[in-house]
Short mmCIF file of C-alpha atoms and ligand atoms in Angstrom, two decimals:
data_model
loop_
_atom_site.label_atom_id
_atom_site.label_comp_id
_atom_site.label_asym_id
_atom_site.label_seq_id
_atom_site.Cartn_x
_atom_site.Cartn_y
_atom_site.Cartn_z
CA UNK D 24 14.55 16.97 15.96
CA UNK D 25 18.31 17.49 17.21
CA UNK D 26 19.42 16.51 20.01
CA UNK D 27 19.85 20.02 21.53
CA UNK D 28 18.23 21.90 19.11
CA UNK D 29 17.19 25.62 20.68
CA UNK D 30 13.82 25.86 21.60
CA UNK D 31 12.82 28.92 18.92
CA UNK D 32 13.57 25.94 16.46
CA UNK D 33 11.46 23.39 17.44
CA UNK D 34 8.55 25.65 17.84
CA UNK D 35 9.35 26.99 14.35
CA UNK D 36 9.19 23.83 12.95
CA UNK D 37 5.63 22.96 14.90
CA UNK D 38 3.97 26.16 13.66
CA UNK D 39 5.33 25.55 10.28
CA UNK D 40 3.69 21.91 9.98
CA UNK D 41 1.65 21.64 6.93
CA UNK D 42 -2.23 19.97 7.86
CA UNK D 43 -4.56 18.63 5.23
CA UNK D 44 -6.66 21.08 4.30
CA UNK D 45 -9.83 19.06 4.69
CA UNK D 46 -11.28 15.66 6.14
CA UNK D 47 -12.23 14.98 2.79
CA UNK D 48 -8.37 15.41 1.71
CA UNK D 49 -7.23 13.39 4.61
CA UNK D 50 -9.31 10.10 3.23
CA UNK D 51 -8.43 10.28 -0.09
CA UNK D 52 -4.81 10.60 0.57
CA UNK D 53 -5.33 8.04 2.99
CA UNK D 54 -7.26 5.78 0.59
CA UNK D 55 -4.97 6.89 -1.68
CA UNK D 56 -2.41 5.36 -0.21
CA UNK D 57 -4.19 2.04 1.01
CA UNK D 58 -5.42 1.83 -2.45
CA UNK D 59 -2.58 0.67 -5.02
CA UNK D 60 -0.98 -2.02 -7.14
CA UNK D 61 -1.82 -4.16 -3.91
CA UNK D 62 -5.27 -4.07 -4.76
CA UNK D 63 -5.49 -4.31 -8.19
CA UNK D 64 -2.73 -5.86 -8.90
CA UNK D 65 -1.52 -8.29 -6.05
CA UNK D 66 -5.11 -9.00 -4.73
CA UNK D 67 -6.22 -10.63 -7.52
CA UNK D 68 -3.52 -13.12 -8.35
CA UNK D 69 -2.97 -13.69 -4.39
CA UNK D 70 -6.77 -14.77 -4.66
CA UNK D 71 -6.06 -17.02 -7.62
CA UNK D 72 -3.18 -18.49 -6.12
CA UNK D 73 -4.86 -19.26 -2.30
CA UNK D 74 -8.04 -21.00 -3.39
CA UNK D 75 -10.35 -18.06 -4.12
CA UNK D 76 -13.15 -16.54 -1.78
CA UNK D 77 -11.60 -19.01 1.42
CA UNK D 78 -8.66 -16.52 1.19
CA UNK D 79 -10.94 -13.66 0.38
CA UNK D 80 -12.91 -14.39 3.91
CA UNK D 81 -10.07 -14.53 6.16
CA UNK D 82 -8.83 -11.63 4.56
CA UNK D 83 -11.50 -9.52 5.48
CA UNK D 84 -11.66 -10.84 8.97
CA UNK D 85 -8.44 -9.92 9.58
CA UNK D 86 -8.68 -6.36 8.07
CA UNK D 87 -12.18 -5.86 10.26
CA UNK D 88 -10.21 -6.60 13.52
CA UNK D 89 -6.62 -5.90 13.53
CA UNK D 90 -5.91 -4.46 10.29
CA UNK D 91 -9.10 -1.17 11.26
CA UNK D 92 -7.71 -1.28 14.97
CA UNK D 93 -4.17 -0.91 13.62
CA UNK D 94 -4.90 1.65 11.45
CA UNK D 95 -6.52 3.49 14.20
CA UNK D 96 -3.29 3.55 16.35
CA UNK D 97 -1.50 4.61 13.71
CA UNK D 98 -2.92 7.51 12.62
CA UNK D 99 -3.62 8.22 16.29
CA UNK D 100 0.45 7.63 17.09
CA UNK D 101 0.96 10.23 14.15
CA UNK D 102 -1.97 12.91 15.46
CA UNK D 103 -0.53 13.11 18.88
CA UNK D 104 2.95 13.76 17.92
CA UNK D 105 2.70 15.63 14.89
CA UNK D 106 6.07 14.10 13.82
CA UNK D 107 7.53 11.94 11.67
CA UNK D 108 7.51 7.97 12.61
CA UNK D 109 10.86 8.51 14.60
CA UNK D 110 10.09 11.10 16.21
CA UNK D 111 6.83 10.38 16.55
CA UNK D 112 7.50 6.77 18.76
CA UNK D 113 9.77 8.51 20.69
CA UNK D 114 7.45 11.38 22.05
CA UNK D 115 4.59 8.77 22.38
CA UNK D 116 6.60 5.83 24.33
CA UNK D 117 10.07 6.92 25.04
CA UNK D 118 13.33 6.96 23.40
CA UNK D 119 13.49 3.19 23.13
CA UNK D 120 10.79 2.97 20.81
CA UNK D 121 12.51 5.01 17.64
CA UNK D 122 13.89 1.83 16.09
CA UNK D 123 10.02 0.84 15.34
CA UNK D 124 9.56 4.09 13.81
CA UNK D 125 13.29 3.37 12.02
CA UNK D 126 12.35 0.11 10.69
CA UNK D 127 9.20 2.07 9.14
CA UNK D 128 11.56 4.40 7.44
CA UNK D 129 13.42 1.68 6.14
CA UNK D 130 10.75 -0.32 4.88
CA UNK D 131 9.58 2.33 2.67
CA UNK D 132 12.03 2.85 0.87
CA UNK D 133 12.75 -0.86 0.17
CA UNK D 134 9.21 -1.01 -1.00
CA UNK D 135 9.44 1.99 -3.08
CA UNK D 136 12.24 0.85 -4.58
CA UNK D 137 10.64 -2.58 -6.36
CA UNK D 138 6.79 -0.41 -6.32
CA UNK D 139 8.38 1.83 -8.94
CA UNK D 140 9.48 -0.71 -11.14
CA UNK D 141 5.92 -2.06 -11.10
CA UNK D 142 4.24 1.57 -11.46
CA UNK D 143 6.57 2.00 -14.29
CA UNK D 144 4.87 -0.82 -15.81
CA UNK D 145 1.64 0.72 -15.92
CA UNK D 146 3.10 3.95 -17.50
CA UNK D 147 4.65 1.33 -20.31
CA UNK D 148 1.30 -0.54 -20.82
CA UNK D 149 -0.75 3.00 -21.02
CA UNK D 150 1.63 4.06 -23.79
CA UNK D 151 1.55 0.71 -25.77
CA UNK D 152 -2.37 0.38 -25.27
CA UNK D 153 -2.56 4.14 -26.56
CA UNK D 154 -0.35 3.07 -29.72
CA UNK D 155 -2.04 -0.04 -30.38
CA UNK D 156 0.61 -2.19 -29.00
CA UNK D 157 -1.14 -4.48 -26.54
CA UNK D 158 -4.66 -4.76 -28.11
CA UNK D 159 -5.23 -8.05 -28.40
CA UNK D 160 -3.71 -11.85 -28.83
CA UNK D 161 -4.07 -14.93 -27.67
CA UNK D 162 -3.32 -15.76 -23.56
CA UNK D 163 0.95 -17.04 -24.96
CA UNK D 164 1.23 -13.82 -27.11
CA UNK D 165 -0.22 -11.24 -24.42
CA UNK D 166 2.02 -13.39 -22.13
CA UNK D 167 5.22 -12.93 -24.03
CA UNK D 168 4.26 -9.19 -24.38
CA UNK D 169 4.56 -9.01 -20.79
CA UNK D 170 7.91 -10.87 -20.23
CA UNK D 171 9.24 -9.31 -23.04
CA UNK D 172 8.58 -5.49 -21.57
CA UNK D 173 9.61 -6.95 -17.95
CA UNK D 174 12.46 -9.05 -18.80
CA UNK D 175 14.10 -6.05 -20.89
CA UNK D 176 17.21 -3.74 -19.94
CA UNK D 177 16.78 -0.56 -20.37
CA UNK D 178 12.86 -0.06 -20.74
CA UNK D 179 11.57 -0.85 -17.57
CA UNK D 180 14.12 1.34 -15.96
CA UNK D 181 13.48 3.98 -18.15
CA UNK D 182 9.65 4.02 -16.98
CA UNK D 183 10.59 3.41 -13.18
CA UNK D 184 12.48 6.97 -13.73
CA UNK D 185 9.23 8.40 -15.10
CA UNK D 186 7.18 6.68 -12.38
CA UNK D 187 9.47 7.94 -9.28
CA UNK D 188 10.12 11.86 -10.83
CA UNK D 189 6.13 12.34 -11.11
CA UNK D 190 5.98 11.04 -7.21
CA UNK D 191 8.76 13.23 -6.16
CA UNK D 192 7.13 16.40 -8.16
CA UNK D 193 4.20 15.82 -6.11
CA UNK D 194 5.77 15.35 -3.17
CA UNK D 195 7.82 18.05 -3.36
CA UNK D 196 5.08 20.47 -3.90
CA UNK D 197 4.24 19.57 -0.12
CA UNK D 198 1.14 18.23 1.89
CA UNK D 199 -1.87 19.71 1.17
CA UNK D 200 -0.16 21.75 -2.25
CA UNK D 201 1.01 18.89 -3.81
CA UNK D 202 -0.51 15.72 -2.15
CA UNK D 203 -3.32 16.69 -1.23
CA UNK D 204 -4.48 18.49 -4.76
CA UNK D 205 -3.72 14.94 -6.72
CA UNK D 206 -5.51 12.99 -4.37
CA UNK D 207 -9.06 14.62 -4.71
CA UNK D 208 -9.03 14.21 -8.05
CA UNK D 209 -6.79 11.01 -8.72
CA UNK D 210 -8.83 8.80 -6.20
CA UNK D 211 -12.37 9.94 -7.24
CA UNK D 212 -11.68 9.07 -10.72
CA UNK D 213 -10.03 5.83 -10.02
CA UNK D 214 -13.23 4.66 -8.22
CA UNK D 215 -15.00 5.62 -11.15
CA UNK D 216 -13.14 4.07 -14.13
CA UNK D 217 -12.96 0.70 -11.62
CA UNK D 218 -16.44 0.55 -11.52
CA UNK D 219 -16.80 0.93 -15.51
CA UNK D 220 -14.65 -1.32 -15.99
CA UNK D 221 -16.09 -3.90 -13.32
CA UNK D 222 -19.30 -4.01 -15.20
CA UNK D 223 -17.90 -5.03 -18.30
CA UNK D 224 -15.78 -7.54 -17.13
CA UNK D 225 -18.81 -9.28 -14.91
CA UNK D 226 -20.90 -8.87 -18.38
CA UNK D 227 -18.04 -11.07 -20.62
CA UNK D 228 -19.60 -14.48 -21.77
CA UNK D 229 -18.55 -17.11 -18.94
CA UNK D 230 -17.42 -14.40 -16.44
CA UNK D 231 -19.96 -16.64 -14.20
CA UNK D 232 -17.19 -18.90 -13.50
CA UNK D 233 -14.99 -16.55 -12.28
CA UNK D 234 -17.59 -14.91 -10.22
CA UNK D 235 -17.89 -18.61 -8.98
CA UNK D 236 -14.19 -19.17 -8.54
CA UNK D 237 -14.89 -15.40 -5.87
CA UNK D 238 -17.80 -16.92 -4.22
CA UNK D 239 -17.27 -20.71 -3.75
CA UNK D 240 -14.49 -20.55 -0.80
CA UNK D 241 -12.15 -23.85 -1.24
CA UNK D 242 -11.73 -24.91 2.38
CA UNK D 243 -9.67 -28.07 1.76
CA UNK D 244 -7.00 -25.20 -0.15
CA UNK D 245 -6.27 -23.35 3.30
CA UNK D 246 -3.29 -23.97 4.94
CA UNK D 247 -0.79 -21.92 7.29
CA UNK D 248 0.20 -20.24 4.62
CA UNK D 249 -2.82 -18.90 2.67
CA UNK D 250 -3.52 -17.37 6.61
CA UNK D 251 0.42 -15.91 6.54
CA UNK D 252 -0.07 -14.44 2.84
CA UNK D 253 -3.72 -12.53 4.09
CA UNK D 254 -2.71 -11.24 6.62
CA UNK D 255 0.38 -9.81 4.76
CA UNK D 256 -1.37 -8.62 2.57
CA UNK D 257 -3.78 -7.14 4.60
CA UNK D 258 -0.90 -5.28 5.88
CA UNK D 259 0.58 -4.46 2.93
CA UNK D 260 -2.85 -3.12 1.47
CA UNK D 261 -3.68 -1.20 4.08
CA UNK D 262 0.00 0.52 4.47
CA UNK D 263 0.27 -0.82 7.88
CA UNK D 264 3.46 -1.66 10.10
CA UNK D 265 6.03 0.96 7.98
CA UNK D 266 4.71 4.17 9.47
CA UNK D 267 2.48 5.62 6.47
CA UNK D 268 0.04 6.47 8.41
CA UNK D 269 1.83 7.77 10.98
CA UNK D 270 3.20 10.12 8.83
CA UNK D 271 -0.03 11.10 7.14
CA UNK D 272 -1.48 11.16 10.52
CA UNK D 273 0.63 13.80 12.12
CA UNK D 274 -0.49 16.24 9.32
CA UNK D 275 -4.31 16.20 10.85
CA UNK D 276 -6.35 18.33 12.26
CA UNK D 277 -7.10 17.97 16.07
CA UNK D 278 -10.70 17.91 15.66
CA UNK D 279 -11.01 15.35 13.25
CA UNK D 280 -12.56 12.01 14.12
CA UNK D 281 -9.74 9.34 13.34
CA UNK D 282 -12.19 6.37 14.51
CA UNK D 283 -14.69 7.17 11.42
CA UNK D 284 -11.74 8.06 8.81
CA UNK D 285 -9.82 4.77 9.43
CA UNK D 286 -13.30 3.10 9.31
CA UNK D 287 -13.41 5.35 5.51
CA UNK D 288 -10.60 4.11 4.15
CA UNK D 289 -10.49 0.28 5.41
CA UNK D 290 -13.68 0.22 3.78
CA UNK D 291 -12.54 2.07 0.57
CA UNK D 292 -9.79 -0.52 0.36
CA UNK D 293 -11.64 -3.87 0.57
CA UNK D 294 -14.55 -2.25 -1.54
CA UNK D 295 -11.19 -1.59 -4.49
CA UNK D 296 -9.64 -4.93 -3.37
CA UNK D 297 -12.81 -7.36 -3.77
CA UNK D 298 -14.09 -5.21 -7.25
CA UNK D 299 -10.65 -5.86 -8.40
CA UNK D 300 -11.17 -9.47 -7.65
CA UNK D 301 -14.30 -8.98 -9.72
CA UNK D 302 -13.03 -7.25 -12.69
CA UNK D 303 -10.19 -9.93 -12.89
CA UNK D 304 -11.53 -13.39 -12.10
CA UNK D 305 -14.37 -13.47 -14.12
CA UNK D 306 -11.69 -12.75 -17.52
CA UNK D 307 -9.30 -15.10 -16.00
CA UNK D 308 -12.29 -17.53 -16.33
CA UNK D 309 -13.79 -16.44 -19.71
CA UNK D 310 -10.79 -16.51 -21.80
CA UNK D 311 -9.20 -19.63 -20.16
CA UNK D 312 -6.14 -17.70 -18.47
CA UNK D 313 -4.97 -19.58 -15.13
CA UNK D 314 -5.86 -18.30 -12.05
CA UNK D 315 -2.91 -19.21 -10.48
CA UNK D 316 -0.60 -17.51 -12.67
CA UNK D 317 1.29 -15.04 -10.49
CA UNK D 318 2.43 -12.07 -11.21
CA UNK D 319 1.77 -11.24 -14.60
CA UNK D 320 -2.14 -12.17 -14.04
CA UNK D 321 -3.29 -8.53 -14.29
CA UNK D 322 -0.81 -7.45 -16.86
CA UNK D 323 -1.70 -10.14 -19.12
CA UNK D 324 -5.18 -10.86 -18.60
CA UNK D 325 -6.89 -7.23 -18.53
CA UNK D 326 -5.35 -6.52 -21.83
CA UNK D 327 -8.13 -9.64 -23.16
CA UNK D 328 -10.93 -8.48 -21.68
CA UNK D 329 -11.08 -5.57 -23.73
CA UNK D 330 -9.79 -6.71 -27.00
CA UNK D 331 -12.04 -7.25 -29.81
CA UNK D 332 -14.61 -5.18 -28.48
CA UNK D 333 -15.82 -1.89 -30.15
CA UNK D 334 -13.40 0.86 -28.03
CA UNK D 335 -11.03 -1.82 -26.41
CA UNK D 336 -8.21 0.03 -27.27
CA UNK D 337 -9.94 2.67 -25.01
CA UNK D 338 -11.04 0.49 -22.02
CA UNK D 339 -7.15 -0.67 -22.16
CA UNK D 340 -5.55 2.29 -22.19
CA UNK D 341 -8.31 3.45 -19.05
CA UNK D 342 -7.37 0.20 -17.30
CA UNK D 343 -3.83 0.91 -17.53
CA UNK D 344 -4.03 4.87 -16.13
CA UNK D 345 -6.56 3.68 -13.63
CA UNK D 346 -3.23 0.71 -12.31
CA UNK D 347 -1.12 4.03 -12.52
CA UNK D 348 -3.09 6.08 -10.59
CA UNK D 349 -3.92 3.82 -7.67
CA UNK D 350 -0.14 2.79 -7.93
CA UNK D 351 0.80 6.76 -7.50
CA UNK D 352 -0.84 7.50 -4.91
CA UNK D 353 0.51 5.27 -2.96
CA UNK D 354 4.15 5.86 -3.68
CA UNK D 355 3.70 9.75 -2.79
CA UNK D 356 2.92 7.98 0.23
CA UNK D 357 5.66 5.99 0.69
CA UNK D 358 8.35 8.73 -0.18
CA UNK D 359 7.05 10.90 2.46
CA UNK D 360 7.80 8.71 5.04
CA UNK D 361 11.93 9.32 4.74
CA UNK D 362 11.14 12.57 3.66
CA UNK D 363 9.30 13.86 6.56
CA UNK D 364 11.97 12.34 8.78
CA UNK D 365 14.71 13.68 6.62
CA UNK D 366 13.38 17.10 6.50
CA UNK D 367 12.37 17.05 10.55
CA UNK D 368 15.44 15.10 12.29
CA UNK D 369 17.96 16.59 10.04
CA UNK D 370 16.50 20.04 9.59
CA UNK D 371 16.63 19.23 5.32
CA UNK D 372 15.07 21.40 2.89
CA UNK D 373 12.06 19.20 1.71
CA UNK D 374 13.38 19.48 -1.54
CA UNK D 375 16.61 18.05 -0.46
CA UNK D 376 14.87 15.29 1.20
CA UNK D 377 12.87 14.13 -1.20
CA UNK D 378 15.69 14.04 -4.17
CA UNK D 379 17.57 12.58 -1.21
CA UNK D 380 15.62 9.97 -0.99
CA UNK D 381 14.25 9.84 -5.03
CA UNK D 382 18.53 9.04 -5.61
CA UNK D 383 18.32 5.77 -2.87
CA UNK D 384 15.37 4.59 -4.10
CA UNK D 385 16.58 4.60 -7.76
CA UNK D 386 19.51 2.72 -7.02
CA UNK D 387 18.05 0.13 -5.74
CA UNK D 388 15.24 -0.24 -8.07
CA UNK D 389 18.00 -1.27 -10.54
CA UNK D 390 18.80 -4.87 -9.55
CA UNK D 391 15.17 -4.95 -9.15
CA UNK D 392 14.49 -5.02 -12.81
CA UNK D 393 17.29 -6.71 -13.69
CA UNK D 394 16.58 -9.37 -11.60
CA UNK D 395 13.62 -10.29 -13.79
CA UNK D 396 15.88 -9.97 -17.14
CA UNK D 397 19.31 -10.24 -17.21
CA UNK D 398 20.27 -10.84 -13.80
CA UNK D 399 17.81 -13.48 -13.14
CA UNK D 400 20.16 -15.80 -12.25
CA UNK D 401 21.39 -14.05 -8.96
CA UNK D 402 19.30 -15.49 -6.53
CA UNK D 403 19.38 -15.81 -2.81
CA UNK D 404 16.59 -18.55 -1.30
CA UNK D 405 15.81 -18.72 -4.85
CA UNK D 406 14.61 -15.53 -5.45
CA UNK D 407 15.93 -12.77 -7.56
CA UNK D 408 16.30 -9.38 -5.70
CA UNK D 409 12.88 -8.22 -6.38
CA UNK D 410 11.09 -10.99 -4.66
CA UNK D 411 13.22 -11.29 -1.97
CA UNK D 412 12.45 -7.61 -1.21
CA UNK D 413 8.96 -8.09 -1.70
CA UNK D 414 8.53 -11.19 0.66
CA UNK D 415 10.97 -9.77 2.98
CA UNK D 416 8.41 -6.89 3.68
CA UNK D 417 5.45 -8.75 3.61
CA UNK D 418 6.59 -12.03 5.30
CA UNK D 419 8.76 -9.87 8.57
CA UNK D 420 9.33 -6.44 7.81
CA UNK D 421 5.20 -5.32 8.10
CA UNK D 422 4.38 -8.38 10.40
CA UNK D 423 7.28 -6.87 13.14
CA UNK D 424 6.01 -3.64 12.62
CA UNK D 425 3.00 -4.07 13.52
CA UNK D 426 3.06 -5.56 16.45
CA UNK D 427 5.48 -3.10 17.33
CA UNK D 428 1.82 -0.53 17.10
CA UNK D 429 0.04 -3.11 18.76
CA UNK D 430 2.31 -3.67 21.83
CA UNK D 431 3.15 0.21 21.71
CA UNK D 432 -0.54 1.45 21.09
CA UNK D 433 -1.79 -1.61 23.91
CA UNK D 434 0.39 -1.49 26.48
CA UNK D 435 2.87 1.31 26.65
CA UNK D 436 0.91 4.45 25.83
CA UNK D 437 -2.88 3.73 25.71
CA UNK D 438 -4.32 6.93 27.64
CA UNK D 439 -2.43 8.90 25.00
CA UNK D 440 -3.62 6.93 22.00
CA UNK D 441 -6.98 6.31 23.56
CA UNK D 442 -7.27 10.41 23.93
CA UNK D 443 -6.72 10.71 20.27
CA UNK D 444 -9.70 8.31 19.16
CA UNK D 445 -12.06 10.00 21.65
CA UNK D 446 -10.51 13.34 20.89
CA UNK D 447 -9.83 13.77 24.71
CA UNK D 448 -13.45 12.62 25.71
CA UNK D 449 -15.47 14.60 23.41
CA UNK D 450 -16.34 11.26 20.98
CA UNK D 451 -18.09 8.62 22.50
CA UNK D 452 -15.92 5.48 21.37
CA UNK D 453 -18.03 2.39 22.62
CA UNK D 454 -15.95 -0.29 20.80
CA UNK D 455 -12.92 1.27 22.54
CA UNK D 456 -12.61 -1.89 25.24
CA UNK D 457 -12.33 -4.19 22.40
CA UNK D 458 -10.11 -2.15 20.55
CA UNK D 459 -8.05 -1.93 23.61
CA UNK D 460 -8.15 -6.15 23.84
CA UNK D 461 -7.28 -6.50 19.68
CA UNK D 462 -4.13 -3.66 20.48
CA UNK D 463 -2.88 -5.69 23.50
CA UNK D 464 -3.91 -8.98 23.26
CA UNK D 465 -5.16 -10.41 19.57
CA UNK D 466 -2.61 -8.46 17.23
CA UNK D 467 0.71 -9.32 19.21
CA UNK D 468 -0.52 -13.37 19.26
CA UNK D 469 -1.80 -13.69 15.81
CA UNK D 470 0.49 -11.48 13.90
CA UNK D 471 3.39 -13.55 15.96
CA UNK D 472 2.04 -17.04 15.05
CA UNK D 473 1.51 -15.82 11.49
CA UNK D 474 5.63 -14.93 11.91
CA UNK D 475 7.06 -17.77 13.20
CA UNK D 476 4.18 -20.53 12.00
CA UNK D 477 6.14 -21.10 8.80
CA UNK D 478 9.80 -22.23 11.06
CA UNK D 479 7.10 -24.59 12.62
CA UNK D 480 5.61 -26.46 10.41
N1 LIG J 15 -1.04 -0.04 0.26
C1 LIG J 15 -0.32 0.01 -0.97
C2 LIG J 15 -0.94 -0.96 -1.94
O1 LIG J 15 -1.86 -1.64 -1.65
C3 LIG J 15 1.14 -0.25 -0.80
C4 LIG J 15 1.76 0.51 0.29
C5 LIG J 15 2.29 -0.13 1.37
C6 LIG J 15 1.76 1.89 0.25
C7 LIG J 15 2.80 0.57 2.41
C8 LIG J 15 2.29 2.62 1.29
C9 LIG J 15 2.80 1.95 2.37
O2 LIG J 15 -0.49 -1.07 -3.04
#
């Protein structure tokens, strides 16, 4: 909104707001945004790398208390205002409060500019497991493959164009149009091709190690910073701390029930998190790939499970759309985040906006695939620009951003929050003293000793 802008405006712009056309709708894009290359990609190898199921547990407990609670406030924040994350702090708390919604703006598009790069890789894969160019090899060759395609110039940056124009296109085509359309059918079918593909991998000969390596939590492995890397990821999984969910939020309907959505889609995302887990770890194991191998631990690995078999080529070329489409999903997410506050604060044509934004983000995606080819050698900390982005986000940007919901959601507009998850008194809420405590209390502590633990130790 303008400073000063006439009244007529403003109430134009309220009647205009889009709202999902269904509850249903409001999950799945939800979900759909929860649901991405955090999950099936960065789950798995995070697992690998912290000492399996030790880092799996703490993980969940921190998505069943602050990560759910959070989410709740969030969405709630969004409801009440019906505005974009700036706008939408300021109404709830007070014009001190936009720089939280700011730093949410900001963090999207920092994310979406090194998430591109990675959906693009999925596009890339799709195509080479459709022409036969992944199907099999041995754990070096599919490992070159994948440093080859990621270490290159031009073709990575090429597919991170693809990637980003299909997530503007839908997010041009507006909330419950364009989002909202994709969503119901995108997220169903993604829940259904992980599941296929689950029970194949579990069925490989010596997956039981893996599903071992899942089950068997490694105590003596957990230090301060397998805790600091779940509950970042928590964060990051669940699109917390950047505003998401305000933003998707603010487009719903009055009478939904936010408590039992946000329950919906924390669920959704550990049940795609901990299946991912499943479908990787037990071919990590089988076809003696190492679990701690980073990155390129989906990329490389999936490509085995499936080779050899009668219809691999298939099951790769499903694997590889199924990566894309949880990876889409939650980029439309993350571009309407600046778009929405774009389009509301400066009165932009959502069009505008979002090519607006598409050009930032595509800048900056650039030295974020070069810095994993030819500009490796740039680094600052000792990472290359794309990790530095990356563990900038999860390590301060999403950690000060949410307890910037906590504190706000806690302590500086409760009744208004609280109003949202109770739908002014008409829901009972029971657990809504403890959610109260997490908000005010829990979150702010741990999510600050998870900050500043690492200068400590
Ligand atoms: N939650 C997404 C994932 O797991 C990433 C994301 C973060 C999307 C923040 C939107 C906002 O991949």
């Amino acid at each position: 909104m303008l400073i000063g802008a006439p009244a007529t405006d403003r109430e134009k712009n309220k009647m205009q707001r889009e709202q999902w056309g269904s509850r249903f709708g409001f999950i799945m894009a939800a979900a759909g945004s929860a649901v991405g290359l955090g999950n099936v990609w960065k789950f798995p190898y995070l697992v690998g790398e912290n000492g399996g199921s030790a880092f799996l547990i703490i993980y969940i407990a921190f998505m069943a208390t602050i990560g759910i609670g959070l989410m709740m406030a969030e969405i709630g924040i969004g409801r009440y205002s019906q505005m974009n994350p700036v706008g939408a702090f300021r109404k709830i708390a007070g014009r001190g409060w936009s720089w939280a919604g700011m730093l949410g703006v900001i963090t999207a598009i920092i994310i979406m500019s090194y998430y591109s790069v990675v959906g693009g890789w999925t596009i890339a894969y799709f195509i080479d497991t459709l022409s036969g160019a992944v199907v099999g090899g041995t754990p070096d060759e599919l490992g070159s493959k994948f440093g080859a395609l990621v270490g290159d110039t031009t073709r990575p940056i090429i597919y991170d164009v693809i990637f980003l124009g299909l997530t503007l296109a839908v997010v041009i085509a507006g909330v419950s149009s364009g989002i909202e359309k994709a969503v119901k059918v995108l997220m169903p079918l993604l829940f259904i091709m992980l599941i296929v593909l689950v029970a194949r991998s579990v069925t490989l000969e010596g997956a039981s190690a893996g599903i071992d390596f899942l089950l068997s939590p490694k105590w003596d492995e957990v230090g301060m910073g397998t805790i600091s890397a779940a509950l970042g990821q928590s964060f990051f999984s669940l699109s917390l701390g950047m505003g998401a969910l305000v933003t998707y939020g603010s487009y719903l309907n009055k009478n939904d029930n936010i408590r039992s959505s946000a329950s919906w889609v924390c669920f959704l995302d550990t049940a795609v998190a901990v299946l991912a887990g499943f479908l990787v770890m037990p071919a990590v194991f089988a076809f003696g790939f190492n679990p701690g191998a980073g990155p390129g631990l989906t990329f490389i690995t999936l490509p085995a499970v499936f080779s050899g078999m009668w219809g691999g080529q298939l099951f790769q070329a499903f694997f590889f759309f199924m990566l894309f489409v949880a990876a889409i999903t939650s980029s439309i997410s993350l571009v309407a985040i600046p778009v929405s506050y774009l389009s509301e604060q400066f009165h932009m044509s959502r069009v505008k906006a979002t090519l607006l934004v598409g050009a930032i983000v595509f800048v900056v995606s650039i030295p974020c695939s070069l810095s994993l080819g030819i500009w490796s050698d740039y680094t600052l900390f000792g990472y290359g620009v794309l990790d530095l982005l990356s563990n900038t986000v999860d390590w301060y940007l999403l950690p000060i951003g949410g307890i910037a919901v906590a504190v706000c959601a806690g302590w500086f507009a409760y009744d208004k929050i609280a109003a949202e998850l109770t739908n002014h008194g008409e829901l009972p809420f029971p657990l809504l003293g403890a959610w109260k405590f997490i908000m005010r209390i829990v979150a702010p502590i741990a999510i600050t000793w998870v900050l500043v633990g690492p200068f400590l130790t």
